[in-house]
Structure formats: C-alpha cells, structure tokens
Short mmCIF file of C-alpha atoms in Angstrom, two decimals:
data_model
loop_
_atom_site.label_atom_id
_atom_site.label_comp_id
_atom_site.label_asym_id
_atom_site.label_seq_id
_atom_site.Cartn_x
_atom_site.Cartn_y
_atom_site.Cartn_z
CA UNK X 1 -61.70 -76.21 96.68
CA UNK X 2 -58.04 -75.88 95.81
CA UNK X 3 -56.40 -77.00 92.71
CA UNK X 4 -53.62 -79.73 93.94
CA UNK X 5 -51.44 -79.26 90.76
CA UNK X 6 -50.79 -76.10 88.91
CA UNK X 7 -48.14 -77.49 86.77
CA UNK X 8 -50.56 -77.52 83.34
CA UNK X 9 -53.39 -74.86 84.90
CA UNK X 10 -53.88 -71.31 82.93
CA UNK X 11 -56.15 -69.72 85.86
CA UNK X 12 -57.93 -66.40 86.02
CA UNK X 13 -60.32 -64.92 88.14
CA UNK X 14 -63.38 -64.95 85.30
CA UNK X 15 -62.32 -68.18 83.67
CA UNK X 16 -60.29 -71.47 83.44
CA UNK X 17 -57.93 -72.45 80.71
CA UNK X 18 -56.31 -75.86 80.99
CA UNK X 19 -53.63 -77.93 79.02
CA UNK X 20 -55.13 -81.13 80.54
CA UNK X 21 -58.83 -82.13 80.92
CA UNK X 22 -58.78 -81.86 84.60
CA UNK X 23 -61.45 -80.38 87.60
CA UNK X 24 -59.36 -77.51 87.89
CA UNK X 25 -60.82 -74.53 89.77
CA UNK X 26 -60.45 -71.13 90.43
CA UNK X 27 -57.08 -70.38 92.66
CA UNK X 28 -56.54 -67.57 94.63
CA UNK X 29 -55.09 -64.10 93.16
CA UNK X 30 -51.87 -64.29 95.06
CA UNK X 31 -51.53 -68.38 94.04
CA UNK X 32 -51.98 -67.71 90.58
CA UNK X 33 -49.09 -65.03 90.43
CA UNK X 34 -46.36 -67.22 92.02
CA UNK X 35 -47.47 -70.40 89.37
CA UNK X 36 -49.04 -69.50 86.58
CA UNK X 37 -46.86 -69.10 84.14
CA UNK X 38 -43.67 -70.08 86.24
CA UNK X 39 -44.19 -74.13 85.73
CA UNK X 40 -40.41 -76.34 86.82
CA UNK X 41 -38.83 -76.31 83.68
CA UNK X 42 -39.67 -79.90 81.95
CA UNK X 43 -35.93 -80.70 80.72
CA UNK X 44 -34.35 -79.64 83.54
CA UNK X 45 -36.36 -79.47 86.53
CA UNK X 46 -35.78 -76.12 87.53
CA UNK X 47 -38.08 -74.35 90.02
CA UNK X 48 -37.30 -70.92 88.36
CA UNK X 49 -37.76 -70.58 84.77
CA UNK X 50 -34.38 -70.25 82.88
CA UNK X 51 -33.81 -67.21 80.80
CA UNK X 52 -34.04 -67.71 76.91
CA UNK X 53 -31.61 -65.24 75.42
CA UNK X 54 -31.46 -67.15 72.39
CA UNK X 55 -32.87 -64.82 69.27
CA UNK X 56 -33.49 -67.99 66.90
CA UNK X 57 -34.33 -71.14 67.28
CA UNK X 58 -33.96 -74.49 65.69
CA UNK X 59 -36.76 -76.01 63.12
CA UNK X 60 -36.36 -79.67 62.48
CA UNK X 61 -37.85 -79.20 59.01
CA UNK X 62 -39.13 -76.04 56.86
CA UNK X 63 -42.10 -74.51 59.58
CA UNK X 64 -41.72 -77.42 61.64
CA UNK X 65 -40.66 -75.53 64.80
CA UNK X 66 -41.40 -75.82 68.56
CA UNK X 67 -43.60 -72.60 69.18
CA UNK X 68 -40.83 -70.54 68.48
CA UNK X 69 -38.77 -69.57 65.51
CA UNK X 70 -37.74 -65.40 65.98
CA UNK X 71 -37.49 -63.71 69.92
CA UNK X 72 -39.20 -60.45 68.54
CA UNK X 73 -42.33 -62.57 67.57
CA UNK X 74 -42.25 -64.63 70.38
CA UNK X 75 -40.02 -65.93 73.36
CA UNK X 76 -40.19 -68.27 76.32
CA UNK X 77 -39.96 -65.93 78.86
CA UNK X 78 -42.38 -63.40 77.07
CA UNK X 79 -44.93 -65.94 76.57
CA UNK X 80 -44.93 -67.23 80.31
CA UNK X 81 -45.87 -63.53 81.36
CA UNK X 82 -48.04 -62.61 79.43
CA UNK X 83 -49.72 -66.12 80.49
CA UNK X 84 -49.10 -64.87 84.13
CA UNK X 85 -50.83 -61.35 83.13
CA UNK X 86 -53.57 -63.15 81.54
CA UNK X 87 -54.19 -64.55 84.92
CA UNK X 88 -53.58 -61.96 87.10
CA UNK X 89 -56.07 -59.20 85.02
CA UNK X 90 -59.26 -61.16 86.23
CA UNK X 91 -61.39 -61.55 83.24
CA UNK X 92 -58.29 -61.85 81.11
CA UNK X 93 -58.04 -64.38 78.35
CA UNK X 94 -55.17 -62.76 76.40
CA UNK X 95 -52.38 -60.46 77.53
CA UNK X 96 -49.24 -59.04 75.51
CA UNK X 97 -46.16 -57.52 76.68
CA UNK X 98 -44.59 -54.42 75.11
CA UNK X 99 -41.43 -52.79 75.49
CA UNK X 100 -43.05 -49.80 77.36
CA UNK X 101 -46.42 -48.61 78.17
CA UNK X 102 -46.39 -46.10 75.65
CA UNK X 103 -46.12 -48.37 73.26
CA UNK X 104 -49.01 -50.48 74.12
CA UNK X 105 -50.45 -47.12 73.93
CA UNK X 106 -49.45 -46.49 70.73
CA UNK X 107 -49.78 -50.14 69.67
CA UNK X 108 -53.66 -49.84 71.00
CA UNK X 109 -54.06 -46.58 68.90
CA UNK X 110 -52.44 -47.55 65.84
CA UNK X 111 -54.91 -50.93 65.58
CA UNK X 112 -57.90 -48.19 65.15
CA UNK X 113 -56.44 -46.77 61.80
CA UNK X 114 -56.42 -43.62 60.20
CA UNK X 115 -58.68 -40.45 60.78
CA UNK X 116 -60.30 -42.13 64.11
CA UNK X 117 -61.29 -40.22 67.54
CA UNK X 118 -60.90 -41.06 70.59
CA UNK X 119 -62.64 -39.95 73.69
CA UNK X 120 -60.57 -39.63 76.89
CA UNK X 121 -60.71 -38.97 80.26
CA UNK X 122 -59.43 -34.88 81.02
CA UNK X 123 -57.53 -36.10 83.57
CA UNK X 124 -55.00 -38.48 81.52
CA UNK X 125 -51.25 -39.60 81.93
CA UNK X 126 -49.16 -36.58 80.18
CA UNK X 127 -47.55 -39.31 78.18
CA UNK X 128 -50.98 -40.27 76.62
CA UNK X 129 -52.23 -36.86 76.29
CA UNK X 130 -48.61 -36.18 74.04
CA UNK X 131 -49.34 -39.45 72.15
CA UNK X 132 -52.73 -38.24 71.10
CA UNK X 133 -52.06 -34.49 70.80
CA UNK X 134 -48.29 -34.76 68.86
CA UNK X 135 -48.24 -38.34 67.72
CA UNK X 136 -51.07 -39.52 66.37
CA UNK X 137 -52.90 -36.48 65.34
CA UNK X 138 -49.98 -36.14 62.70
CA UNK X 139 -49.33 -39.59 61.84
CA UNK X 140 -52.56 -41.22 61.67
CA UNK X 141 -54.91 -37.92 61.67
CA UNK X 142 -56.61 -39.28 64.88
CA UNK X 143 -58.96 -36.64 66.84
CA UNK X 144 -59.61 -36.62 70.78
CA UNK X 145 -61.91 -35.31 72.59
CA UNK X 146 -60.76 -35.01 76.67
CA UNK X 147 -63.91 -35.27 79.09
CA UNK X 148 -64.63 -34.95 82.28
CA UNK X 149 -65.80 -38.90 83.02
CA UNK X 150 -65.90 -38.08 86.81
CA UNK X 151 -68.44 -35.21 87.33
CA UNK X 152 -70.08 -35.31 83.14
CA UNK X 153 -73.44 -36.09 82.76
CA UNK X 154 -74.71 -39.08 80.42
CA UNK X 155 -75.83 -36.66 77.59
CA UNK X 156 -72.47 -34.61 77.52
CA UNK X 157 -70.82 -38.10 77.23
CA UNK X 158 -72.55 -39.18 74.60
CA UNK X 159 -72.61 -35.49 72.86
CA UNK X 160 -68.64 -36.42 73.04
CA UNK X 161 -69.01 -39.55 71.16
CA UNK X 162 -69.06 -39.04 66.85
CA UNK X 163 -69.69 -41.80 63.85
CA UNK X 164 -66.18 -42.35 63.93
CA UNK X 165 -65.35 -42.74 67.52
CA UNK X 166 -63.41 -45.61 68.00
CA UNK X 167 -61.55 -45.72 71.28
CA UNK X 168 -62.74 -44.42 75.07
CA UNK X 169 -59.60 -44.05 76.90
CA UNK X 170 -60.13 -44.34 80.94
CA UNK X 171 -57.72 -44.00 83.66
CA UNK X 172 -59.67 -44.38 87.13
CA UNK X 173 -57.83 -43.04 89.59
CA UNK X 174 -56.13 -40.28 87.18
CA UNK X 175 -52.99 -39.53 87.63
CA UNK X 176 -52.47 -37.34 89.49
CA UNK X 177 -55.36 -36.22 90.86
CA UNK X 178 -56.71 -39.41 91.51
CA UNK X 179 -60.17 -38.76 90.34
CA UNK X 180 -62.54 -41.64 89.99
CA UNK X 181 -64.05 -42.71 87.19
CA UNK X 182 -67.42 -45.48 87.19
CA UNK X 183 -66.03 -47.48 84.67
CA UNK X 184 -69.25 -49.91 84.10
CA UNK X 185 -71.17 -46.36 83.89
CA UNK X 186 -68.77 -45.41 80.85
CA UNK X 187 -69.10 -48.93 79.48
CA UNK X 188 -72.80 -49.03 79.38
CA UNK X 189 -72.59 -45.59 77.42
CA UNK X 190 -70.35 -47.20 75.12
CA UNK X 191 -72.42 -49.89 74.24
CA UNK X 192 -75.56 -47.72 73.98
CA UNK X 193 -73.71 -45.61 70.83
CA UNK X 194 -74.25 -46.58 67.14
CA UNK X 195 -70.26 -46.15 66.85
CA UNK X 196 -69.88 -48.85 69.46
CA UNK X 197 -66.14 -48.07 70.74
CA UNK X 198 -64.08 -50.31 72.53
CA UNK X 199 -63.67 -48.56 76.35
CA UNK X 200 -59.69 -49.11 77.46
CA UNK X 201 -58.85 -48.98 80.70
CA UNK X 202 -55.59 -48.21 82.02
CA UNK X 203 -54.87 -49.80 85.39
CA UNK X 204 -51.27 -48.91 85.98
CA UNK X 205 -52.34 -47.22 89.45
CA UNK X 206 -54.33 -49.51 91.12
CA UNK X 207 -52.93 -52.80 89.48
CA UNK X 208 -54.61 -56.08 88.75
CA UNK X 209 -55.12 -56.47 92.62
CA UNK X 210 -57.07 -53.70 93.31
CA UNK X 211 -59.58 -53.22 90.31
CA UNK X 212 -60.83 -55.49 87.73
CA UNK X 213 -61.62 -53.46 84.60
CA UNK X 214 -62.85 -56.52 82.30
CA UNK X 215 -64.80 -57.65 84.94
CA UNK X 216 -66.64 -54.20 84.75
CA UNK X 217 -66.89 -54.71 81.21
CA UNK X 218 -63.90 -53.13 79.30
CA UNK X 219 -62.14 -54.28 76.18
CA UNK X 220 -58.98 -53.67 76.95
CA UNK X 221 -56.37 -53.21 80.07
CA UNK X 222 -53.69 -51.44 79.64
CA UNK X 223 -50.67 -51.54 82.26
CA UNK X 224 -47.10 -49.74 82.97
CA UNK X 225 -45.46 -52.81 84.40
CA UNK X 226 -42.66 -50.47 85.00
CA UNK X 227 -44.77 -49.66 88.13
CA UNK X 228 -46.51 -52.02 90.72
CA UNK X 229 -46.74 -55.07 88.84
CA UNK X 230 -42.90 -55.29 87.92
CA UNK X 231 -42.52 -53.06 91.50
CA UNK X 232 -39.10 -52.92 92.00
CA UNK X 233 -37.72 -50.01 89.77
CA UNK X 234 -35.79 -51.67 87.38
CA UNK X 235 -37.75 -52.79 84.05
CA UNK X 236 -39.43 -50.86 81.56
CA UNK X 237 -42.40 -52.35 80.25
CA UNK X 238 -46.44 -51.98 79.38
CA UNK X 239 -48.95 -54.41 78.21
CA UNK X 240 -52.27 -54.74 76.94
CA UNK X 241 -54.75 -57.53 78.42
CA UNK X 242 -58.10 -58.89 76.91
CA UNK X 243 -61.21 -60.73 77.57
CA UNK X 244 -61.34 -63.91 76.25
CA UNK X 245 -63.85 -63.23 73.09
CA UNK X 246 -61.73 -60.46 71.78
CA UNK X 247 -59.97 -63.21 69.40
CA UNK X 248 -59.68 -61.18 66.23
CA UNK X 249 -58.44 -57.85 67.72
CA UNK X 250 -55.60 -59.83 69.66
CA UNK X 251 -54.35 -61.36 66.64
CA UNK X 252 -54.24 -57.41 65.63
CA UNK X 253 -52.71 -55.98 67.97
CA UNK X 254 -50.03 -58.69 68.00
CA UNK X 255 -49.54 -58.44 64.49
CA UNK X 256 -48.75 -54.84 65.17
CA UNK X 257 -46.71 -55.84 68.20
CA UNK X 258 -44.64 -58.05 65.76
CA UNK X 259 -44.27 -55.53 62.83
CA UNK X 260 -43.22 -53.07 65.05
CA UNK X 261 -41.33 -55.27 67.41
CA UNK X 262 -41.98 -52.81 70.80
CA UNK X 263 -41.21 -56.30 73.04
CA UNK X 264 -39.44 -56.54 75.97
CA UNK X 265 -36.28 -58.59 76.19
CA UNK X 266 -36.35 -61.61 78.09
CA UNK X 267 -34.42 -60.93 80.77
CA UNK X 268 -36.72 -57.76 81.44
CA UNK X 269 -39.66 -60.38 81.03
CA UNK X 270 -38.17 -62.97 83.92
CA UNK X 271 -37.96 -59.87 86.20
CA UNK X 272 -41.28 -58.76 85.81
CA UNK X 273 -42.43 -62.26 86.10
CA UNK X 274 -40.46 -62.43 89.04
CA UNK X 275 -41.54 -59.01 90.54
CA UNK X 276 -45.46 -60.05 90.17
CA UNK X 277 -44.92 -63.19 92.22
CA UNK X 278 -45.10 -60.58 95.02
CA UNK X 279 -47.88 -58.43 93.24
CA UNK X 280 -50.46 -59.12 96.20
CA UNK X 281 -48.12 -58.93 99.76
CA UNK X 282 -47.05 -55.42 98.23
CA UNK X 283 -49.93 -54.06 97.22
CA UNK X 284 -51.54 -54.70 100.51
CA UNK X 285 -48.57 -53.11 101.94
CA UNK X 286 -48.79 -50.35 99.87
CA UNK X 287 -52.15 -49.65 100.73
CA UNK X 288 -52.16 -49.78 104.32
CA UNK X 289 -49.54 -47.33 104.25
CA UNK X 290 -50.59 -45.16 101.61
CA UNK X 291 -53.95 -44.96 103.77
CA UNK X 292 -52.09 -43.92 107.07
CA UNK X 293 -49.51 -41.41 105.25
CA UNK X 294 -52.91 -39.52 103.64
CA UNK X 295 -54.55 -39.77 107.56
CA UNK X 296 -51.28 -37.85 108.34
CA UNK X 297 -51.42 -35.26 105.64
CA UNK X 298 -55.39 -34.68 106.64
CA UNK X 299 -54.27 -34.02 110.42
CA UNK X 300 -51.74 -31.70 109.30
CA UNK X 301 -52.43 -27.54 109.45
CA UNK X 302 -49.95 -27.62 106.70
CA UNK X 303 -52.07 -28.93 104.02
CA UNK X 304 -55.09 -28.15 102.09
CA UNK X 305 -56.57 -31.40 100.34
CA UNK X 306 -55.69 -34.61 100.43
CA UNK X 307 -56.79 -37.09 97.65
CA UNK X 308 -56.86 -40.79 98.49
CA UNK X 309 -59.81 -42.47 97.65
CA UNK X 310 -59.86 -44.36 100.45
CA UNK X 311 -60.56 -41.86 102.75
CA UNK X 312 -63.64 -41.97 104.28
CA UNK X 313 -64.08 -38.39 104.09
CA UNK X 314 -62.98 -38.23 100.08
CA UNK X 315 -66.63 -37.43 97.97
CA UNK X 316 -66.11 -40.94 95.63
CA UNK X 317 -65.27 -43.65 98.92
CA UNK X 318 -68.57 -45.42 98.64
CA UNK X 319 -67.24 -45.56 94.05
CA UNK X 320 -63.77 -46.80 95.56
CA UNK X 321 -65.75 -49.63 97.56
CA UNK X 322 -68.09 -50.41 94.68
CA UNK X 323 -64.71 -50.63 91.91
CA UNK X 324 -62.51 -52.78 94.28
CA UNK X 325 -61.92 -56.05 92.64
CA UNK X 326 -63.49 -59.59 94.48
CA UNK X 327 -59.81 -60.22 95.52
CA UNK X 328 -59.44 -57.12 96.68
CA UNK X 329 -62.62 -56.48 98.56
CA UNK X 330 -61.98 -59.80 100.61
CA UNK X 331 -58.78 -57.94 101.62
CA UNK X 332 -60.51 -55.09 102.71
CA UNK X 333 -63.40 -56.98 104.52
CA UNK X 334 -60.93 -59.25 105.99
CA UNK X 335 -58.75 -55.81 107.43
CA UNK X 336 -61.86 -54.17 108.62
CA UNK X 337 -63.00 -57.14 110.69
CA UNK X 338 -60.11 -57.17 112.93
CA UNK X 339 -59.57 -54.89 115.98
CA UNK X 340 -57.93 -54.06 119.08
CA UNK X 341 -59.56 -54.46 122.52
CA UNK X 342 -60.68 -51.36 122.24
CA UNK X 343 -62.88 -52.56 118.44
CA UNK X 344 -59.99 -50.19 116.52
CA UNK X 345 -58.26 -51.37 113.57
CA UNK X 346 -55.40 -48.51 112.49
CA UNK X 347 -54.98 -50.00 109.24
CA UNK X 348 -58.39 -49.30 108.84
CA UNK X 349 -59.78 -47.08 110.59
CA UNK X 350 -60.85 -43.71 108.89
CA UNK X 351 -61.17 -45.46 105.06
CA UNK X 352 -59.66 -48.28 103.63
CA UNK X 353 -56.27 -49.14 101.71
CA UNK X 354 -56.80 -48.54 97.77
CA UNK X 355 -53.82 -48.58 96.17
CA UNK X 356 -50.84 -46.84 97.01
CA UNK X 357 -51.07 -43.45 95.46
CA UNK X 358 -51.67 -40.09 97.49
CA UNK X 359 -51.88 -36.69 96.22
CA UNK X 360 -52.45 -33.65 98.24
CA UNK X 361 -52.26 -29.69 98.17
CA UNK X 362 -49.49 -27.78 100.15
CA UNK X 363 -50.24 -24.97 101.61
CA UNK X 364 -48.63 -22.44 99.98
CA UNK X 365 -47.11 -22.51 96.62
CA UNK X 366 -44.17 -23.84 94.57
CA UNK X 367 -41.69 -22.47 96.99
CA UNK X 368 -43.61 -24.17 99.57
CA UNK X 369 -43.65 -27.67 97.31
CA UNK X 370 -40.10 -27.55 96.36
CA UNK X 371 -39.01 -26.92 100.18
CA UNK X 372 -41.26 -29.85 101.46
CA UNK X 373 -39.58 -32.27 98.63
CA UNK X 374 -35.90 -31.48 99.14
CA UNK X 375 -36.70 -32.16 102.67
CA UNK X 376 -37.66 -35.95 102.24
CA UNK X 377 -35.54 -38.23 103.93
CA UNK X 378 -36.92 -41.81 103.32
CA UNK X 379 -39.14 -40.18 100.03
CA UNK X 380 -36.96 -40.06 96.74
CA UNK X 381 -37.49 -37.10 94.45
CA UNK X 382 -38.07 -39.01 91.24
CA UNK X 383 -40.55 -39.31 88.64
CA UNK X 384 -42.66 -43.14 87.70
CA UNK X 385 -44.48 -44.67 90.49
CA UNK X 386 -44.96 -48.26 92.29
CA UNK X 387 -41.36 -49.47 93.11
CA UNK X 388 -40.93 -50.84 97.34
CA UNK X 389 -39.53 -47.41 97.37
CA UNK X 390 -40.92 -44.18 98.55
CA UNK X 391 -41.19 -41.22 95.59
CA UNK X 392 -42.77 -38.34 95.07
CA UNK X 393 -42.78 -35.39 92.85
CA UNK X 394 -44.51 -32.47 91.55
CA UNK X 395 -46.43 -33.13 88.49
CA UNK X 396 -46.90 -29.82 86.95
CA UNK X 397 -43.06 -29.66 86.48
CA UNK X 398 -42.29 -33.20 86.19
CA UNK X 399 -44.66 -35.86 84.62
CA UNK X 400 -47.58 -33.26 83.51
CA UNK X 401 -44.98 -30.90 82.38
CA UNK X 402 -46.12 -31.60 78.39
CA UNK X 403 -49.46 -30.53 79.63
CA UNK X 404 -50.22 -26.72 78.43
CA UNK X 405 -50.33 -24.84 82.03
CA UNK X 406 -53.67 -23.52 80.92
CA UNK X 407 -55.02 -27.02 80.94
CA UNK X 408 -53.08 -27.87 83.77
CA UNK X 409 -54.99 -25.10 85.70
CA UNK X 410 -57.78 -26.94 84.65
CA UNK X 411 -57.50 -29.82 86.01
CA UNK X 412 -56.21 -28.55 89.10
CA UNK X 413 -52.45 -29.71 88.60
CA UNK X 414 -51.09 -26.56 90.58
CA UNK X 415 -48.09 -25.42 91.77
CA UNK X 416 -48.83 -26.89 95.44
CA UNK X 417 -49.73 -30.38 93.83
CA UNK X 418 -47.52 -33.34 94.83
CA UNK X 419 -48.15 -36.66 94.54
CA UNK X 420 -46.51 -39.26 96.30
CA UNK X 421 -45.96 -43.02 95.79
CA UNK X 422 -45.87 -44.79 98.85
CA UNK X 423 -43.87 -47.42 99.32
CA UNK X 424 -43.73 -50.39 101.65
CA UNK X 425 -40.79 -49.20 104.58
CA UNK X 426 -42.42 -49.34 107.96
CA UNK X 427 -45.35 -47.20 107.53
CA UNK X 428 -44.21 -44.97 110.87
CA UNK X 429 -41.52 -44.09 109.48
CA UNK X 430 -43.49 -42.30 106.02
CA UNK X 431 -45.61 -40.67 108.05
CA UNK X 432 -42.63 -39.40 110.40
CA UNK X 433 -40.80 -38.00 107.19
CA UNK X 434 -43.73 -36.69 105.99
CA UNK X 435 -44.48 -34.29 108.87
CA UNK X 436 -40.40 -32.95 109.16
CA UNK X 437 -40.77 -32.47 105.55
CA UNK X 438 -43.61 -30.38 105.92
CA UNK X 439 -42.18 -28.89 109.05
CA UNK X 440 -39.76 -27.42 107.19
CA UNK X 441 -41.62 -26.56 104.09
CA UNK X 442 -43.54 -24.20 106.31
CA UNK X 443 -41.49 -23.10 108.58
CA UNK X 444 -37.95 -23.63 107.33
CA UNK X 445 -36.76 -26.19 110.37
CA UNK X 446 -36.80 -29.59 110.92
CA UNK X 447 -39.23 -30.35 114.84
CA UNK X 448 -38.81 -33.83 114.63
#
C-alpha cells in the first residue's frame, strides 16, 4: 500500500504518527525524507518551506501563542527537521537538533548528572573521548571506562559496568577503524545489569539508511548531521533521536537543549532538511563506490589492510549483513540480484556497499601516508566526513590527534592509517586516483 497524501502524515519505519485519523501506512525510507516534514506551506502554498528568521513571535494574548514564542526554544524550520529525523531514524518517535554533534554529546552527558560513568566503546570519535576525558570529568566528575565492545567477552562487559553506570556509549563502525560493534548484543547486556544504563548509539557513519540502532534496541541515536545526512559540506549540526516511550527523558534533554540554547539556526536547519531529501540516492552512491575503491586498495601490492565492512573477506561481513537496516537490506538484496550475462554484478561482487567509509594501512609509514595524500587529485585533504565530495586524511595527526599516541597505538591508529570518505564522482575515477596516488607514494611517480 502507499499513502496517497503525505500532507498531515508523521511516518517512520517502526511507527505511524498522524495529525488526521486516516489509514495511513508505512512509506518508503527515501519517500519519507523528501515529505515528511517539508508539507506546501498552508498560507502560501509554497512547495519549499520558507525560512523563519524571525527570533520572536507574536502572542494574541498573555501565553496565547501559535507553537512558537522564542527561536532558541523552538522554530519552524527546526521543528520540521527534527520531524523529518524522527522519521528517517526508524524506530524514532522524537528527534532534536543541536548546534553541533558535540553538543548533543554533551547535551546527552550532562542529562546523566553529576559523579556518573559511562562505558564506551575503545574505539570512539577523538571528540567524544576529549568530552569525557577533559570536559566532563572536571565539570560534572563523570568516570569512563573505554572497552573493547568488538572482540570483549560478556563477563568483561559486565565487569565494566558499576552501581552508578549510567550511559553505554557505542559507535559501530568506529571511526576510524571501522570496527563493528553487535549493538543488540550490548543492549541485551545493558538490560541484564541492576544499574540499567541507557545504550547510545552514534550513527554518524553509517546514517539512518544504513543501520537502525532503535530498532536493535537503543535509547538513544546520536548523529553529526554535518556529515551524510546534511551531505553537502556546509552546515554544522548533531542531533539526538528517540524511541517513542522515552517521553520523560526527551522533555530532559530538551530542557537542557533550551537552557543551554546549542540549536542550529534556521537557515542551517532548511539546508539540512534540504540535504536529507537526498539522504537515500547518496548513500547508495556512496556505498557502491566506497565498496569498489576498498576492492582497489585490496588488489593493490601497495597496501597492507583494508577495512570496509563490506568486504567479503573482512572477519565481521556476515555482523555487517545482520546490522543493515530493513531499508537498507532491500537495497542490498535488490543490487545482488542483478547481473551481467555473464551472472556478475560489479557493484556487488566481492561484498556489499555499507556505507561510505574506507580505512586501510599503507605500506610503509608516515612518509609513505603523507606522499600518497598530497598526491590526491579528485580526494581533498580535509578533516569531517560524508559531503558528495571525496576526503581523506590521516587520523593519528588529524581527527585522533587528542588521542594520547600510547592509546592510539592501541587501537591501531598508526602512522600508515588513512581513512577515506568516499564520495559520489564516478566511481572509476576514485579508484583511478587512488592507484596514481599510491603510485607515487611508493615509488615517487605518477604511472597513470
């Protein structure tokens, strides 16, 4: 069935929300990001939603006001994404926008009060690690634990847990190593605990389209919108997205979010909105060439490891599978099904797209690294992630530089580690960059 009129529908892939007592179903992921959310303006008719710049707004008596009465505690254009978000995080009843992603981090923390711990993944965005380690340790005396979610046992888990555990922090992939995490493994440990923490999630890498944390039982999603939902380089923004039943800690955490007042303006919110409308055609795109760029970098004498998930020959493929969202696995079915006369899919062939993030070991060192990366021609040299553009970087001196080296070691953030955000040019052309670049890493000429 498809809903005829989306005009008054609040859709999402676990639920339905509706401002009229209607048979409304279930729409499609990629339907629900170009209307929910984006209704024709009701005064005006306009297809696009206007931009509210306005920072106050009339009240025809005292508290007698039309939704709105101050922009930092609520907006037009704010509300109708986070409605959008809502939709687009299947499972999600509730979703707020903040004016970054570390401050939904820090918005998330802050809800948990003083002298709290947190268990986190080892593996976690250096911006979270600093948050937790220089932040919040002095401001709010919380205490973290950093585990190794991928390759722990259940008891060392749960050893990690303590009476005042409040928050399991999860990124699955981590950045940038892109290890995999069974989120409804951690969530079942969760539960099983007398301290009962809420399990966060943060998505930013694989994006509502690819995984479905609530669906897998989480409390909360977190996002960088900066990246692949907003996708196009030029906002900075995070939210926060909840089930449905988590009523009490949303009116928390947007008390916080008001007191605060970490919100994004509304013309950041209308481009967001409007980047998301094409959430699901790049994401697909991103994948299929992520997937052929890290088929490259495995063919190539040049390189050590490469880490893609996808890969058939990566240790956690049959985890990506399992973790794909419904959405997404239809995608994936869908790509594997069709072939050439010869019953070959390239797209497919040798793993599956899953998101477009590939890290991978040079051979050599940071000589080696710095070489290959002033070599790109079509990859930019930048730090963040998930724009139509091509980046990459090397994350022990760039976006895990806060990280001490000796942890960095660790978690095998080397020298030789570079990580690379794959955009959506013609795939051919990645992969063509990608082997002068390395060409010339190793050898100190350009063969192409």
């Amino acid at each position: 069935m498809t809903v005829t009129s989306y005009s008054s529908a609040l859709l999402n892939g676990n639920d339905i929300h509706t401002r009229k007592k209607l048979p409304y179903v279930v729409d499609g992921f990629g339907t629900r990001a170009i209307h929910v959310g984006s209704e024709p303006n009701s005064a005006t008719g306009a297809v696009i939603p206007p931009i509210s710049l306005s920072t106050t707004y009339k009240q025809d008596g005292v508290g007698n006001h039309k939704g709105f009465e101050y922009s930092r505690s609520g907006n037009p254009n704010r509300d109708a994404l986070e409605t959008a978000l809502a939709s687009l995080e299947a499972g999600g009843g509730h979703a707020l926008a903040f004016s970054s992603g570390s401050a939904a981090t820090a918005t998330i923390v802050q809800s948990i009060g003083p002298n709290a711990h947190v268990v986190s993944v080892n593996d976690v965005y250096g911006g979270t690690f600093r948050y937790f380690k220089r932040v919040a340790s002095e401001t709010q005396g919380l205490e973290s634990t950093f585990v190794d979610f991928e390759n722990a046992d259940d008891d060392t888990i749960l050893a990690s847990f303590k009476d005042n555990t409040k928050l399991i922090w999860i990124e699955s992939p981590t950045n940038p190593t892109l290890r995999l995490v069974d989120v409804h493994r951690i969530v079942s440990l969760a539960r099983s605990h007398a301290a009962k923490p809420l399990v966060v999630v943060d998505n930013t890498f694989l994006s509502p389209f690819y995984q479905s944390p609530l669906l897998l039982g989480a409390d909360i999603v977190v996002h960088s919108v900066t990246k692949y939902i907003n996708g196009h380089s030029d906002v900075v923004m995070g939210a926060a997205i909840l089930p449905p039943h988590h009523v009490r800690l949303v009116d928390k955490l947007r008390f916080l979010q008001n007191a605060h007042g970490a919100v994004p303006s509304p013309y950041d919110s209308w481009l967001a909105q409007r980047g998301l409308k094409t959430l699901h055609l790049r994401m697909k795109a991103h994948g299929i060439n992520a997937l052929k760029v890290a088929k490259a970098l495995q063919r190539s004498p040049y390189v050590e490891e490469v880490l893609y998930p996808g890969l058939e020959s990566h240790p956690r493929n049959a985890l990506a599978y399992r973790s794909l969202s419904p959405h997404a696995r239809k995608f994936v079915d869908n790509l594997r099904s069709i072939t050439d006369e010869d019953g070959v899919n390239p797209d497919s062939e040798g793993g599956f797209p899953y998101g477009g993030m590939v890290s991978f070991r040079i051979r050599g060192g940071a000589v080696e690294a710095d070489r290959f990366l002033t070599a790109l021609r079509l990859f930019t040299l930048a730090e963040s992630l998930g724009g139509v553009e091509s980046l990459a970087e090397l994350p022990a001196e760039m976006t895990h530089g806060s990280i001490p080296e000796k942890e960095r070691s660790l978690l095998g953030i080397g020298d030789n580690l570079i990580r690379l955000s794959v955009g959506v040019e013609e795939g051919d052309d990645l992969v063509r960059d990608i082997e002068q670049a390395l060409q010339v890493a190793l050898h100190g000429e350009n063969h192409a």
